[in-house]
Coordinates of C-alpha atoms and ligand atoms in Angstrom, one line a residue:
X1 CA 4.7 23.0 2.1
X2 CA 3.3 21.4 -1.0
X3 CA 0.2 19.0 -0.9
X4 CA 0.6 15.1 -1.6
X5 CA -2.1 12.4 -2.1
X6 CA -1.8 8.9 -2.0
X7 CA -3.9 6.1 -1.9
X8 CA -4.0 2.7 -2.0
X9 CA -6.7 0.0 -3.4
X10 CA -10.1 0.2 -1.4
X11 CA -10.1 -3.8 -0.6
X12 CA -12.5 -6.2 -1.6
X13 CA -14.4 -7.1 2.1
X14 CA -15.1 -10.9 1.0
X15 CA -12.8 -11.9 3.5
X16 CA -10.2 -10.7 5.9
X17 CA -7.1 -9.1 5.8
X18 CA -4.2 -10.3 4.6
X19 CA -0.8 -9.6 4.2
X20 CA -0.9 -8.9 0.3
X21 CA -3.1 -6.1 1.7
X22 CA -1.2 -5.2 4.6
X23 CA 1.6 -4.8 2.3
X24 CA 0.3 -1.8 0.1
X25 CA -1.4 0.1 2.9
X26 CA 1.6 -0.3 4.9
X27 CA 3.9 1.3 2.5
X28 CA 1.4 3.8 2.3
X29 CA 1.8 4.9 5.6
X30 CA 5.4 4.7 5.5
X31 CA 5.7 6.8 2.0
X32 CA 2.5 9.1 4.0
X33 CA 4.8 9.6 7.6
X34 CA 7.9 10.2 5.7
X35 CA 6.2 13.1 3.5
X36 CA 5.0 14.8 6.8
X37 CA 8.3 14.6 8.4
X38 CA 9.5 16.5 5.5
X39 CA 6.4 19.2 6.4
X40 CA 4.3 18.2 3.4
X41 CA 0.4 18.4 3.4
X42 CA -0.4 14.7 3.5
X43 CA -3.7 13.2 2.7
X44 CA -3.5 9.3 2.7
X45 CA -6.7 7.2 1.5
X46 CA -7.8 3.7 2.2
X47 CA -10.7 1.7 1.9
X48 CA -12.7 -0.7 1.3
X49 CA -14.3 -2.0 -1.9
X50 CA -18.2 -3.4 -0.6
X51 CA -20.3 -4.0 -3.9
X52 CA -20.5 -6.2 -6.7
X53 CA -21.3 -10.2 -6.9
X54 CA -18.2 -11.2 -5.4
X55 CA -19.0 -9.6 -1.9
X56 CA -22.7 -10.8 -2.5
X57 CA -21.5 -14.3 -2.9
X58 CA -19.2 -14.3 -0.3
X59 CA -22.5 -12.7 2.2
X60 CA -24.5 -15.4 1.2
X61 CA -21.8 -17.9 2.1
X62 CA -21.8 -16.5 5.6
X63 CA -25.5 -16.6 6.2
X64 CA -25.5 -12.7 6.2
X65 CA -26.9 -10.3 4.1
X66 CA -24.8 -7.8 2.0
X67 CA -24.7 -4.8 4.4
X68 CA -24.3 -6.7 7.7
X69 CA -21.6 -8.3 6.0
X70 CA -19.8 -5.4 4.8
X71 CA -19.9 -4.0 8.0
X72 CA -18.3 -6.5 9.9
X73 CA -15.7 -7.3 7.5
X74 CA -15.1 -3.6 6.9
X75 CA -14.4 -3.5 10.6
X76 CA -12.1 -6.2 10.6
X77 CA -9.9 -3.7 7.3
X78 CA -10.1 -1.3 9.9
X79 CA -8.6 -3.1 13.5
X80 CA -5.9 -5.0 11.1
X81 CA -5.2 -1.2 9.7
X82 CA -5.1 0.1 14.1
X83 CA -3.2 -3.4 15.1
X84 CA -0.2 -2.0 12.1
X85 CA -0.4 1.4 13.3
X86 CA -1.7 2.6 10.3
X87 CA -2.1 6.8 10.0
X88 CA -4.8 7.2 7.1
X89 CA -6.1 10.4 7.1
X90 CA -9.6 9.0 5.7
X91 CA -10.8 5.2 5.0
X92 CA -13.9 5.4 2.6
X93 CA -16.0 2.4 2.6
X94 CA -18.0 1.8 -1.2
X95 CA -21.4 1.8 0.6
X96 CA -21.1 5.0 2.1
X97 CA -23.8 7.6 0.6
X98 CA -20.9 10.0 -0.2
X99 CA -19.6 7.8 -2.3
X100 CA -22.7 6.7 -3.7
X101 CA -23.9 10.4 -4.2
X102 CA -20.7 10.7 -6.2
X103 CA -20.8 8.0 -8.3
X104 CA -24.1 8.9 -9.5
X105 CA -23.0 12.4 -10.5
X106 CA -19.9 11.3 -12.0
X107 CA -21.9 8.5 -14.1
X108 CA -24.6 11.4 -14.7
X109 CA -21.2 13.7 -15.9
X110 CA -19.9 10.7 -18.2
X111 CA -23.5 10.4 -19.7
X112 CA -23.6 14.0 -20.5
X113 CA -20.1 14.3 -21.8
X114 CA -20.9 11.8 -24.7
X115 CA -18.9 9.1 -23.4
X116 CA -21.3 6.2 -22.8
X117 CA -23.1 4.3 -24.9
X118 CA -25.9 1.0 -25.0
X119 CA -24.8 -2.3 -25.9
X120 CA -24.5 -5.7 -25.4
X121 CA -21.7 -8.2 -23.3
X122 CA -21.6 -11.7 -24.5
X123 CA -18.5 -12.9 -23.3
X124 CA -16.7 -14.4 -20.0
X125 CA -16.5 -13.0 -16.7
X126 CA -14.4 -14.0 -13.2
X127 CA -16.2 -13.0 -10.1
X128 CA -13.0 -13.8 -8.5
X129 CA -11.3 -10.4 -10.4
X130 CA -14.3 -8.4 -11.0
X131 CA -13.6 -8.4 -14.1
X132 CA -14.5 -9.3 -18.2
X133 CA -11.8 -12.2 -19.8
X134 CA -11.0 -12.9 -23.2
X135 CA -10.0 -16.4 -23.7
X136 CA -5.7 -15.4 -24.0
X137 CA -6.2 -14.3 -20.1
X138 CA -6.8 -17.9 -19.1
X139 CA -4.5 -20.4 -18.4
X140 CA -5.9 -24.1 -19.3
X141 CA -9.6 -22.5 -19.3
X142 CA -9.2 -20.6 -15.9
X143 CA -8.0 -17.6 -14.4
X144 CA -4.9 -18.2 -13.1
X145 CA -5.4 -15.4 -10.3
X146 CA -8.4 -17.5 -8.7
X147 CA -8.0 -20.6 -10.3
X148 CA -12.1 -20.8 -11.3
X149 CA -13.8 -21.5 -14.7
X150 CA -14.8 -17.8 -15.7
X151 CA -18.8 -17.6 -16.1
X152 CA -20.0 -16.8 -19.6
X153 CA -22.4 -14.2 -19.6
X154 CA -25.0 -12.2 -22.2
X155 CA -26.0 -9.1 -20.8
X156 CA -27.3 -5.5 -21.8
X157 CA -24.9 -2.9 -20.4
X158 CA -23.8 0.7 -20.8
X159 CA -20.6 0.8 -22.5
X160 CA -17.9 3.2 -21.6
X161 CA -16.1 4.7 -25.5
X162 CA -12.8 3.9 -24.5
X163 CA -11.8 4.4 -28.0
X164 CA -12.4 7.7 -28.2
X165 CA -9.7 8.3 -25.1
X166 CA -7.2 5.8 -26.0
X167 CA -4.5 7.9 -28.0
X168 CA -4.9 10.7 -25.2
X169 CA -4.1 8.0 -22.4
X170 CA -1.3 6.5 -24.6
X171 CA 0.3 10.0 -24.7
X172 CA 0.0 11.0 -20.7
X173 CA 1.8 7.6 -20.0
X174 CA 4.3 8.0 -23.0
X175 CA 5.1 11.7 -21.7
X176 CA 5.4 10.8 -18.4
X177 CA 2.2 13.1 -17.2
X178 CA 0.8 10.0 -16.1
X179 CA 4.3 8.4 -14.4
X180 CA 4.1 4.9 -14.2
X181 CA 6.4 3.0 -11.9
X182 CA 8.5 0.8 -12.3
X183 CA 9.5 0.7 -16.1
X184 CA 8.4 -2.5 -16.4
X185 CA 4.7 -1.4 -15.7
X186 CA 4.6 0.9 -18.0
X187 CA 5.7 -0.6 -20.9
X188 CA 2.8 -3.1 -19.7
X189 CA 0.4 -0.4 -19.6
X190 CA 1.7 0.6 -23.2
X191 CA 1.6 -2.5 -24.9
X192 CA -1.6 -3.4 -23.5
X193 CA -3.1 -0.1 -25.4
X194 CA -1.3 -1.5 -28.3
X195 CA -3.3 -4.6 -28.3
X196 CA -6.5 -2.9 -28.8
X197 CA -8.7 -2.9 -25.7
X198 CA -12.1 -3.0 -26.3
X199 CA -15.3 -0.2 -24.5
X200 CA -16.2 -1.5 -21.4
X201 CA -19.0 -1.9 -19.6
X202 CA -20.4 0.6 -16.7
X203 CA -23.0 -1.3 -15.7
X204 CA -24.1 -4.7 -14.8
X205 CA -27.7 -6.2 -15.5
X206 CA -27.8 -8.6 -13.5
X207 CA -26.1 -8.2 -10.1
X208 CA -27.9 -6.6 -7.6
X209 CA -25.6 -5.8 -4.9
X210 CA -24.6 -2.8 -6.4
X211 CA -25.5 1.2 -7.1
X212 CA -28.4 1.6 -9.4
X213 CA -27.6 3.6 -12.7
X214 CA -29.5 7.1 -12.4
X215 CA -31.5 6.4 -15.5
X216 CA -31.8 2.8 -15.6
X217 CA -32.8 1.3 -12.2
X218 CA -32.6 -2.8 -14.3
X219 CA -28.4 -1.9 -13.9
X220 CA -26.2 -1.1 -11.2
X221 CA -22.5 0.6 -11.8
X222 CA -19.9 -1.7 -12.3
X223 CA -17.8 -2.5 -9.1
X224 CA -15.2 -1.5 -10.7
X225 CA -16.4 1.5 -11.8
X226 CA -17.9 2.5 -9.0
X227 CA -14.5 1.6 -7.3
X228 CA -12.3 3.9 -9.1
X229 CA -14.0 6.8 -8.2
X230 CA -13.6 6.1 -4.9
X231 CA -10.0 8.6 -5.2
X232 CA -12.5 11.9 -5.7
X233 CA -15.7 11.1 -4.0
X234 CA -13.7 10.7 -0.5
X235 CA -12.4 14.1 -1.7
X236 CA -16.3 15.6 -2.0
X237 CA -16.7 14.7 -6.0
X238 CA -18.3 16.7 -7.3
X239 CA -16.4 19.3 -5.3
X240 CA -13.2 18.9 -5.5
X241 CA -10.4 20.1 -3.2
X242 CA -6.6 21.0 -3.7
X243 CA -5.6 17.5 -3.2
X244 CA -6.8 16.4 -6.8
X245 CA -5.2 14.9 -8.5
X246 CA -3.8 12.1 -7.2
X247 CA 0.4 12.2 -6.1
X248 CA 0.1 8.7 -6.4
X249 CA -1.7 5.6 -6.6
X250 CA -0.3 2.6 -5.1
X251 CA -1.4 -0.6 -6.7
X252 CA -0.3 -4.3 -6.6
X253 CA 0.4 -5.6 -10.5
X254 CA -3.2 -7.4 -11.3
X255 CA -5.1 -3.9 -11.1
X256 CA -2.9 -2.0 -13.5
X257 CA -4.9 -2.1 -16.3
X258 CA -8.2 -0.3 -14.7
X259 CA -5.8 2.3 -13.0
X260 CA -3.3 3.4 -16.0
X261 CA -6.0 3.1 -18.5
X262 CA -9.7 3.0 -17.9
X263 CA -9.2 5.4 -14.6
X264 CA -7.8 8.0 -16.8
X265 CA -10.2 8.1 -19.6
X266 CA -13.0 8.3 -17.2
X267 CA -11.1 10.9 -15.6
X268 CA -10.7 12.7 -19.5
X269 CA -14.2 12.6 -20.1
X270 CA -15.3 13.8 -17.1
X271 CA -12.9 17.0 -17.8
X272 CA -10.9 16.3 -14.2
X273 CA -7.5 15.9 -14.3
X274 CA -5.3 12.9 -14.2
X275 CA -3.3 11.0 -11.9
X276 CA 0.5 12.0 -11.5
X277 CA 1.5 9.0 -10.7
X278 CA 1.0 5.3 -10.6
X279 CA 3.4 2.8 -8.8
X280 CA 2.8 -0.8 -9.2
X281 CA 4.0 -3.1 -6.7
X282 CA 4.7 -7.1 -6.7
X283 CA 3.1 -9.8 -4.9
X284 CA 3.6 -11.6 -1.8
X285 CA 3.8 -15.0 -3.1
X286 CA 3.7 -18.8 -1.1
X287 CA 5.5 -21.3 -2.8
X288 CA 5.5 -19.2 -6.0
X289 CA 1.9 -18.8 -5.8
X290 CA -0.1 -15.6 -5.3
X291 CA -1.6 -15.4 -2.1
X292 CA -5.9 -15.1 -1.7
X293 CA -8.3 -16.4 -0.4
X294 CA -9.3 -18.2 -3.1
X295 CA -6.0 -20.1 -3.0
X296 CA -6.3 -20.5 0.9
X297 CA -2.7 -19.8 1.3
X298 CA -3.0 -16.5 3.7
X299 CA -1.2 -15.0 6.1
X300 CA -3.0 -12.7 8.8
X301 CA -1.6 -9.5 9.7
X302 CA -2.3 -9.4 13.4
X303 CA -0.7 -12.8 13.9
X304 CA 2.4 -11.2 13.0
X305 CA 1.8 -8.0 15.4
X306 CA 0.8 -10.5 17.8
X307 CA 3.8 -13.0 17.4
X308 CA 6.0 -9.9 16.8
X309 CA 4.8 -6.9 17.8
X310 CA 3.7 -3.5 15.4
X311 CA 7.2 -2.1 14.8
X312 CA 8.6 -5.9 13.8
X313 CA 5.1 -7.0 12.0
X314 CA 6.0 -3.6 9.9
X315 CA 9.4 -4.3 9.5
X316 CA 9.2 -8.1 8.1
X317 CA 6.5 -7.0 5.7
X318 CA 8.3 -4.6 4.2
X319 CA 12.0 -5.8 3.8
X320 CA 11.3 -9.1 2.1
X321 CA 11.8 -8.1 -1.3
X322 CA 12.2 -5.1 -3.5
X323 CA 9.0 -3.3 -3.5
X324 CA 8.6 -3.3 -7.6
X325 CA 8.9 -7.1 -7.9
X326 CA 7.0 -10.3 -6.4
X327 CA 8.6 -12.0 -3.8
X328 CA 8.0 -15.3 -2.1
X329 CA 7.3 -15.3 1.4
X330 CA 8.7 -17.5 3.9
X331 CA 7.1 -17.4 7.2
X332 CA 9.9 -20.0 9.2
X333 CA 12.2 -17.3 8.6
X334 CA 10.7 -14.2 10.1
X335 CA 12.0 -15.5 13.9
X336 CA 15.7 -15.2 12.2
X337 CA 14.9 -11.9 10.5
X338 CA 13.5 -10.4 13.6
X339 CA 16.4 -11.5 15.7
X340 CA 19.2 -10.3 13.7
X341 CA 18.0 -6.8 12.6
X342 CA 16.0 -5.8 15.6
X343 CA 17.1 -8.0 18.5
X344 CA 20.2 -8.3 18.4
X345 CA 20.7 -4.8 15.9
X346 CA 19.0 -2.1 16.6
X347 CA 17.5 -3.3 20.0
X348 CA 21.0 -4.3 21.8
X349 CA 22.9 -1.9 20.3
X350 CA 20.9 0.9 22.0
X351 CA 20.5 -0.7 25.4
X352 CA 24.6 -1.1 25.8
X353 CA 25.1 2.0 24.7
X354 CA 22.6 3.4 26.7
X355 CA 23.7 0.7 29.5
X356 CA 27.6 1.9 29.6
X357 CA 26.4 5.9 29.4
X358 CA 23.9 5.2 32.6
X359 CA 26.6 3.2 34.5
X360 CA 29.8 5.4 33.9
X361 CA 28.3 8.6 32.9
X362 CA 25.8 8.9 35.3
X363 CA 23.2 9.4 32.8
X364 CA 24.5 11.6 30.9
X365 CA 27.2 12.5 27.8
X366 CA 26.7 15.4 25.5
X367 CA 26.9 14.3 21.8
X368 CA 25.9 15.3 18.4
X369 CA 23.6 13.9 16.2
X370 CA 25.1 12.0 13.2
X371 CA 24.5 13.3 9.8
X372 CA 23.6 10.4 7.5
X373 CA 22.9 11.2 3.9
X374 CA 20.0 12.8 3.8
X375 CA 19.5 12.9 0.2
X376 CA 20.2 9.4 -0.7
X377 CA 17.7 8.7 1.9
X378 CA 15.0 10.9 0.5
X379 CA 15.9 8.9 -2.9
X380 CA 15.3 5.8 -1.8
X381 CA 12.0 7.0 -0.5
X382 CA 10.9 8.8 -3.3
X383 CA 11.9 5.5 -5.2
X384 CA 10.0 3.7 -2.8
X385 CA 13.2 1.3 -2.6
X386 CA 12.0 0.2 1.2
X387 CA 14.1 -2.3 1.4
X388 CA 17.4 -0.8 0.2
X389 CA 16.6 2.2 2.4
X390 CA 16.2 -0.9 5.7
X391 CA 19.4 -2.5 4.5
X392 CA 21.6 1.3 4.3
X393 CA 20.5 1.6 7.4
X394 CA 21.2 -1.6 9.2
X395 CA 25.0 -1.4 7.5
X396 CA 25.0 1.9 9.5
X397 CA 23.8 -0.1 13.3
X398 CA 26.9 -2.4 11.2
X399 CA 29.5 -0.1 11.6
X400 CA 28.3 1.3 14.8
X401 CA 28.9 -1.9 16.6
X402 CA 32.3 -2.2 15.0
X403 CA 33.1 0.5 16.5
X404 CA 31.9 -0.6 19.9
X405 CA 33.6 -4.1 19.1
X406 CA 36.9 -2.7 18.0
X407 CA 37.0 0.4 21.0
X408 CA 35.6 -0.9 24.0
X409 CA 34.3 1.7 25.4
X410 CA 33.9 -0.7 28.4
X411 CA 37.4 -1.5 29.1
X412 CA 38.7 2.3 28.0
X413 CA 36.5 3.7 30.8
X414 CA 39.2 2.4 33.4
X415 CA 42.1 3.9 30.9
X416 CA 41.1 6.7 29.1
X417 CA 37.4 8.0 30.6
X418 CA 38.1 11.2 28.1
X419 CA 37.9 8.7 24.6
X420 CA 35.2 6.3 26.1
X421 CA 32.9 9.5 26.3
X422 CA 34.4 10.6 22.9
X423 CA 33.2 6.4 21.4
X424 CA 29.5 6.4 23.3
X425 CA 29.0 10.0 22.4
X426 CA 29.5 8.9 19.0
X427 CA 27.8 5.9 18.8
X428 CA 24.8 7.3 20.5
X429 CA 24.5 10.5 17.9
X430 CA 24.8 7.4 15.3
X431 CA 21.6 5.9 16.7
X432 CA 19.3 8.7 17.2
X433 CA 20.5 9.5 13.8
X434 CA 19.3 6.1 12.6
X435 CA 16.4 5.9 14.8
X436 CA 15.2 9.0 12.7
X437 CA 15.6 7.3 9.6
X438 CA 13.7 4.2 10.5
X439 CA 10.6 6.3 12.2
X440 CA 8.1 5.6 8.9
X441 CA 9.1 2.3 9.4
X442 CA 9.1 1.9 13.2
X443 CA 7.7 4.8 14.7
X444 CA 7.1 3.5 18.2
X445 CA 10.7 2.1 18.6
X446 CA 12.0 4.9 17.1
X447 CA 10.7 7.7 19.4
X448 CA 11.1 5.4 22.4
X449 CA 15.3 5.7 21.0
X450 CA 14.6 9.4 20.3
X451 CA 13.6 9.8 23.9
X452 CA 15.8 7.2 25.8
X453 CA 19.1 9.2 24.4
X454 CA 17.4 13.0 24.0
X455 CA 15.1 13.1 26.9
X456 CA 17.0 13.9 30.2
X457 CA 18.5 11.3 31.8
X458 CA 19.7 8.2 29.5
X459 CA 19.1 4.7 30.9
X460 CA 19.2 1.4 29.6
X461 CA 15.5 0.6 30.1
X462 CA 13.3 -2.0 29.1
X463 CA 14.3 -4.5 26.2
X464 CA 13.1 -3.1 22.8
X465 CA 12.3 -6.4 20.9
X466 CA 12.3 -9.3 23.1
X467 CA 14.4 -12.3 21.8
X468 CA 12.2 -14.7 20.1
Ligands
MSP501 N1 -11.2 -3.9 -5.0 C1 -10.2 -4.0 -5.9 C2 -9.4 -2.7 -6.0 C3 -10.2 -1.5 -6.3 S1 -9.2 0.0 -6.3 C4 -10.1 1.1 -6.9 C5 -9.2 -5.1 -5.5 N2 -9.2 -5.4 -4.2 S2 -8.4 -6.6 -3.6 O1 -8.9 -6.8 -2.2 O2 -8.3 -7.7 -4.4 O3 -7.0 -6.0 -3.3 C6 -6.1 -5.7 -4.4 C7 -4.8 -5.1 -3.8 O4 -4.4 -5.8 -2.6 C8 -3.7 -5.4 -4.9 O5 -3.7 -4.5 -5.9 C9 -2.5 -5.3 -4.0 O6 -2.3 -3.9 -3.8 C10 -3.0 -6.0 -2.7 N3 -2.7 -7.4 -2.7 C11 -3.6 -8.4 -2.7 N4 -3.0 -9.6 -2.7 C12 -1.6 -9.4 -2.8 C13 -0.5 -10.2 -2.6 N5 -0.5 -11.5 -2.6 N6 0.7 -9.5 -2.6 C14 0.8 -8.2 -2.5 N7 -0.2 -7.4 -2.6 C15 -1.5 -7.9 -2.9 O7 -8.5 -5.6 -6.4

């Protein structure tokens, strides 16, 4: 049994969920369930991201202050996370005093290790990113990610010596000791180390929603500092346990730069190792357009598990696109989606199968399960290649209907009962056999298949996916 972490972003809790969200934690889950069908130690981390002036703002918009806030919008991560039948094995909320306990040792750790120095920040800053522009980042004197004027700001900070960690990060990610996924990203991650990134700040002057530095109370960590730590102190930082380091981090594209570079300096100067992996996903996009709040394009995750239920809400999130790349959502066609793989797929080919072995089997038919290839599956997986692995196995529910279409195990029965047994004892090995497959992905349909055709008696039962 060997141990694997993975985590996704802890999410900023200025709004709601949405389904840019939903998306990493879900494939999360899916990547976490299919590790611990295979019998590894799985620890899975999500979260939520509570500090900094963005989520101070966005209190004072709602009338609220800062921790009531949180709370409530925290709870909100949480219910979307329960309505998606997400399994995380711990959720770690920023204002937490574990995490704050950690932060302040780490900080204290960087401190003593050399690595931070005073300075000064004159420059621009988006609260929409959390984060310090240079002019080249904006597009017609905005960021193009929240479409805002970035503020310019003067402020004293403590500065993290990236410098001095640079070549060492450039080498982990050349070497592959930091593996970034896909290519693409990493030669992103490279070239942006080419260009020269400046020290960073670890502190902020003036926002006061935030952790106060141990040894200057006028300056509270940087959210994003703060943030990244999140991966150890939900693991006890400064203890550590066997799950360090990280297996993976899942990230969407705009957060690569804090995760493949400044998370792994920290991480070298703190004398902790760094993360094996890093895989960088696309965006959900609406009309081309990346979806946020500040855009007011979103999509809410429970309306899909309302409109669709949790298996199908799963399912249409994560077989849009290839998980690597952005793709552009369009809502008008879930209805179609969700008919022809689950309705009128997976749903009705189990109940007629099940249906013909109730009515001229009595119930029962001894069959084997179908050995689909298991390795190419645990490729895909490992690959993260979602939907590939959805479409291999919808060709499969394909070819299992041909077979119904082209035998008729309904009309053979009155000829040949011997071969009709020999078609549905077949076809029903090939859907448990599937159903396996698609358990990270719909677990509750999946074991309710497992059951109807492994569990005494089989019988056509109640419609999986109702017809939309
Ligand atoms: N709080 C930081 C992350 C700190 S991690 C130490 C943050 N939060 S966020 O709420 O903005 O969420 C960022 C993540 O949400 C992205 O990296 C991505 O994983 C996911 N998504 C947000 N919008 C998305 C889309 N439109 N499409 C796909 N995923 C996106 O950044």
């Amino acid at each position: 049994m060997s141990k694997f972490y993975i985590t996704t972003p802890i999410y900023y809790v200025n709004a709601r969920p949405h389904i840019g969200h939903a998306y990493t934690t879900l494939a999360a889950d899916v990547v976490s369930r299919w590790r611990k069908s295979k019998g590894d130690d799985v620890f899975f981390l999500t979260g939520t991201d509570e500090h900094g002036a963005k989520v101070a703002e966005a209190a004072k918009a709602a009338g609220k202050e800062p921790q009531e806030f949180v709370d409530s919008v925290a709870l909100e991560f949480k219910d979307a996370w329960k309505h998606l039948g997400i399994e995380y094995s711990d959720f770690i909320r920023t204002t937490e005093s574990r995490h704050q306990k950690g932060v302040v040792a780490f900080l204290e750790k960087l401190k003593d290790a050399g690595a931070l120095c005073e300075g000064e920040y004159a420059g621009l800053y988006c609260t929409g990113c959390e984060s310090f522009k240079t002019e080249k980042e904006l597009v017609d004197g905005k960021c193009p990610d929240h479409n805002r004027a970035p503020e310019k700001v003067t402020e004293k900070n403590w500065f993290f010596k990236l410098s001095d960690y640079l070549k060492k990060v450039e080498s982990l990610i050349e070497n592959d000791a930091i593996r970034i996924r896909p290519e693409s990203a990493k030669k992103e991650a490279l070239g942006l180390i080419k260009q020269k990134l400046e020290d960073f700040s670890v502190s902020r002057e003036n926002v006061k929603w935030g952790i106060p530095l141990p040894w200057d109370a006028h300056q509270t960590v940087y959210v994003w500092v703060e943030a990244l730590q999140n991966y150890i102190t939900a693991l006890g930082y400064p203890k550590l346990d066997a799950y360090w380091p990280a297996d993976v981090h899942l990230i969407g594209k705009d957060i690569l730069k804090f995760h493949a570079i400044y998370w792994p300096a920290m991480l070298l100067a703190a004398g902790l190792p760094t993360p094996k992996e890093i895989f960088v996903h696309g965006y959900f996009t609406i009309d081309g357009k990346k979806m946020g709040k500040s855009l007011g394009n979103v999509i809410d995750p429970n309306e899909l598990v309302a409109g669709y239920g949790q298996d199908a809400a799963r399912y249409l999130l994560l077989s849009q696109f290839p998980f690597g790349t952005d793709g552009d959502v369009k809502a008008e066609k879930f209805v179609e989606q969700y008919n022809a793989f689950l309705v009128n797929g997976l749903g009705n080919l189990a109940a007629r199968a099940a249906a013909l072995i109730e009515n001229h089997f009595n119930g029962t038919i001894l069959f084997g399960e179908e050995q689909l290839d298991r390795a190419e599956y645990d490729r895909l997986m490992g690959e993260f290649k979602f939907d590939e692995v959805l479409k291999f196995l919808q060709a499969k529910l394909g070819e299992l209907d041909k077979r119904m279409e082209e035998e008729k195990p309904w009309e053979l029965v009155k000829k040949d009962k011997a071969r009709a047994e020999q078609v549905l004892a077949g076809v029903a090995g090939g859907i448990v056999a599937i159903a396996r497959e698609l358990s990270p992905f719909l677990p509750s349909a999946s074991e309710k298949i497992i059951a109807q055709f492994t569990a005494g008696s089989i019988a056509k039962g109640e419609p999986l996916f109702p017809r939309k």
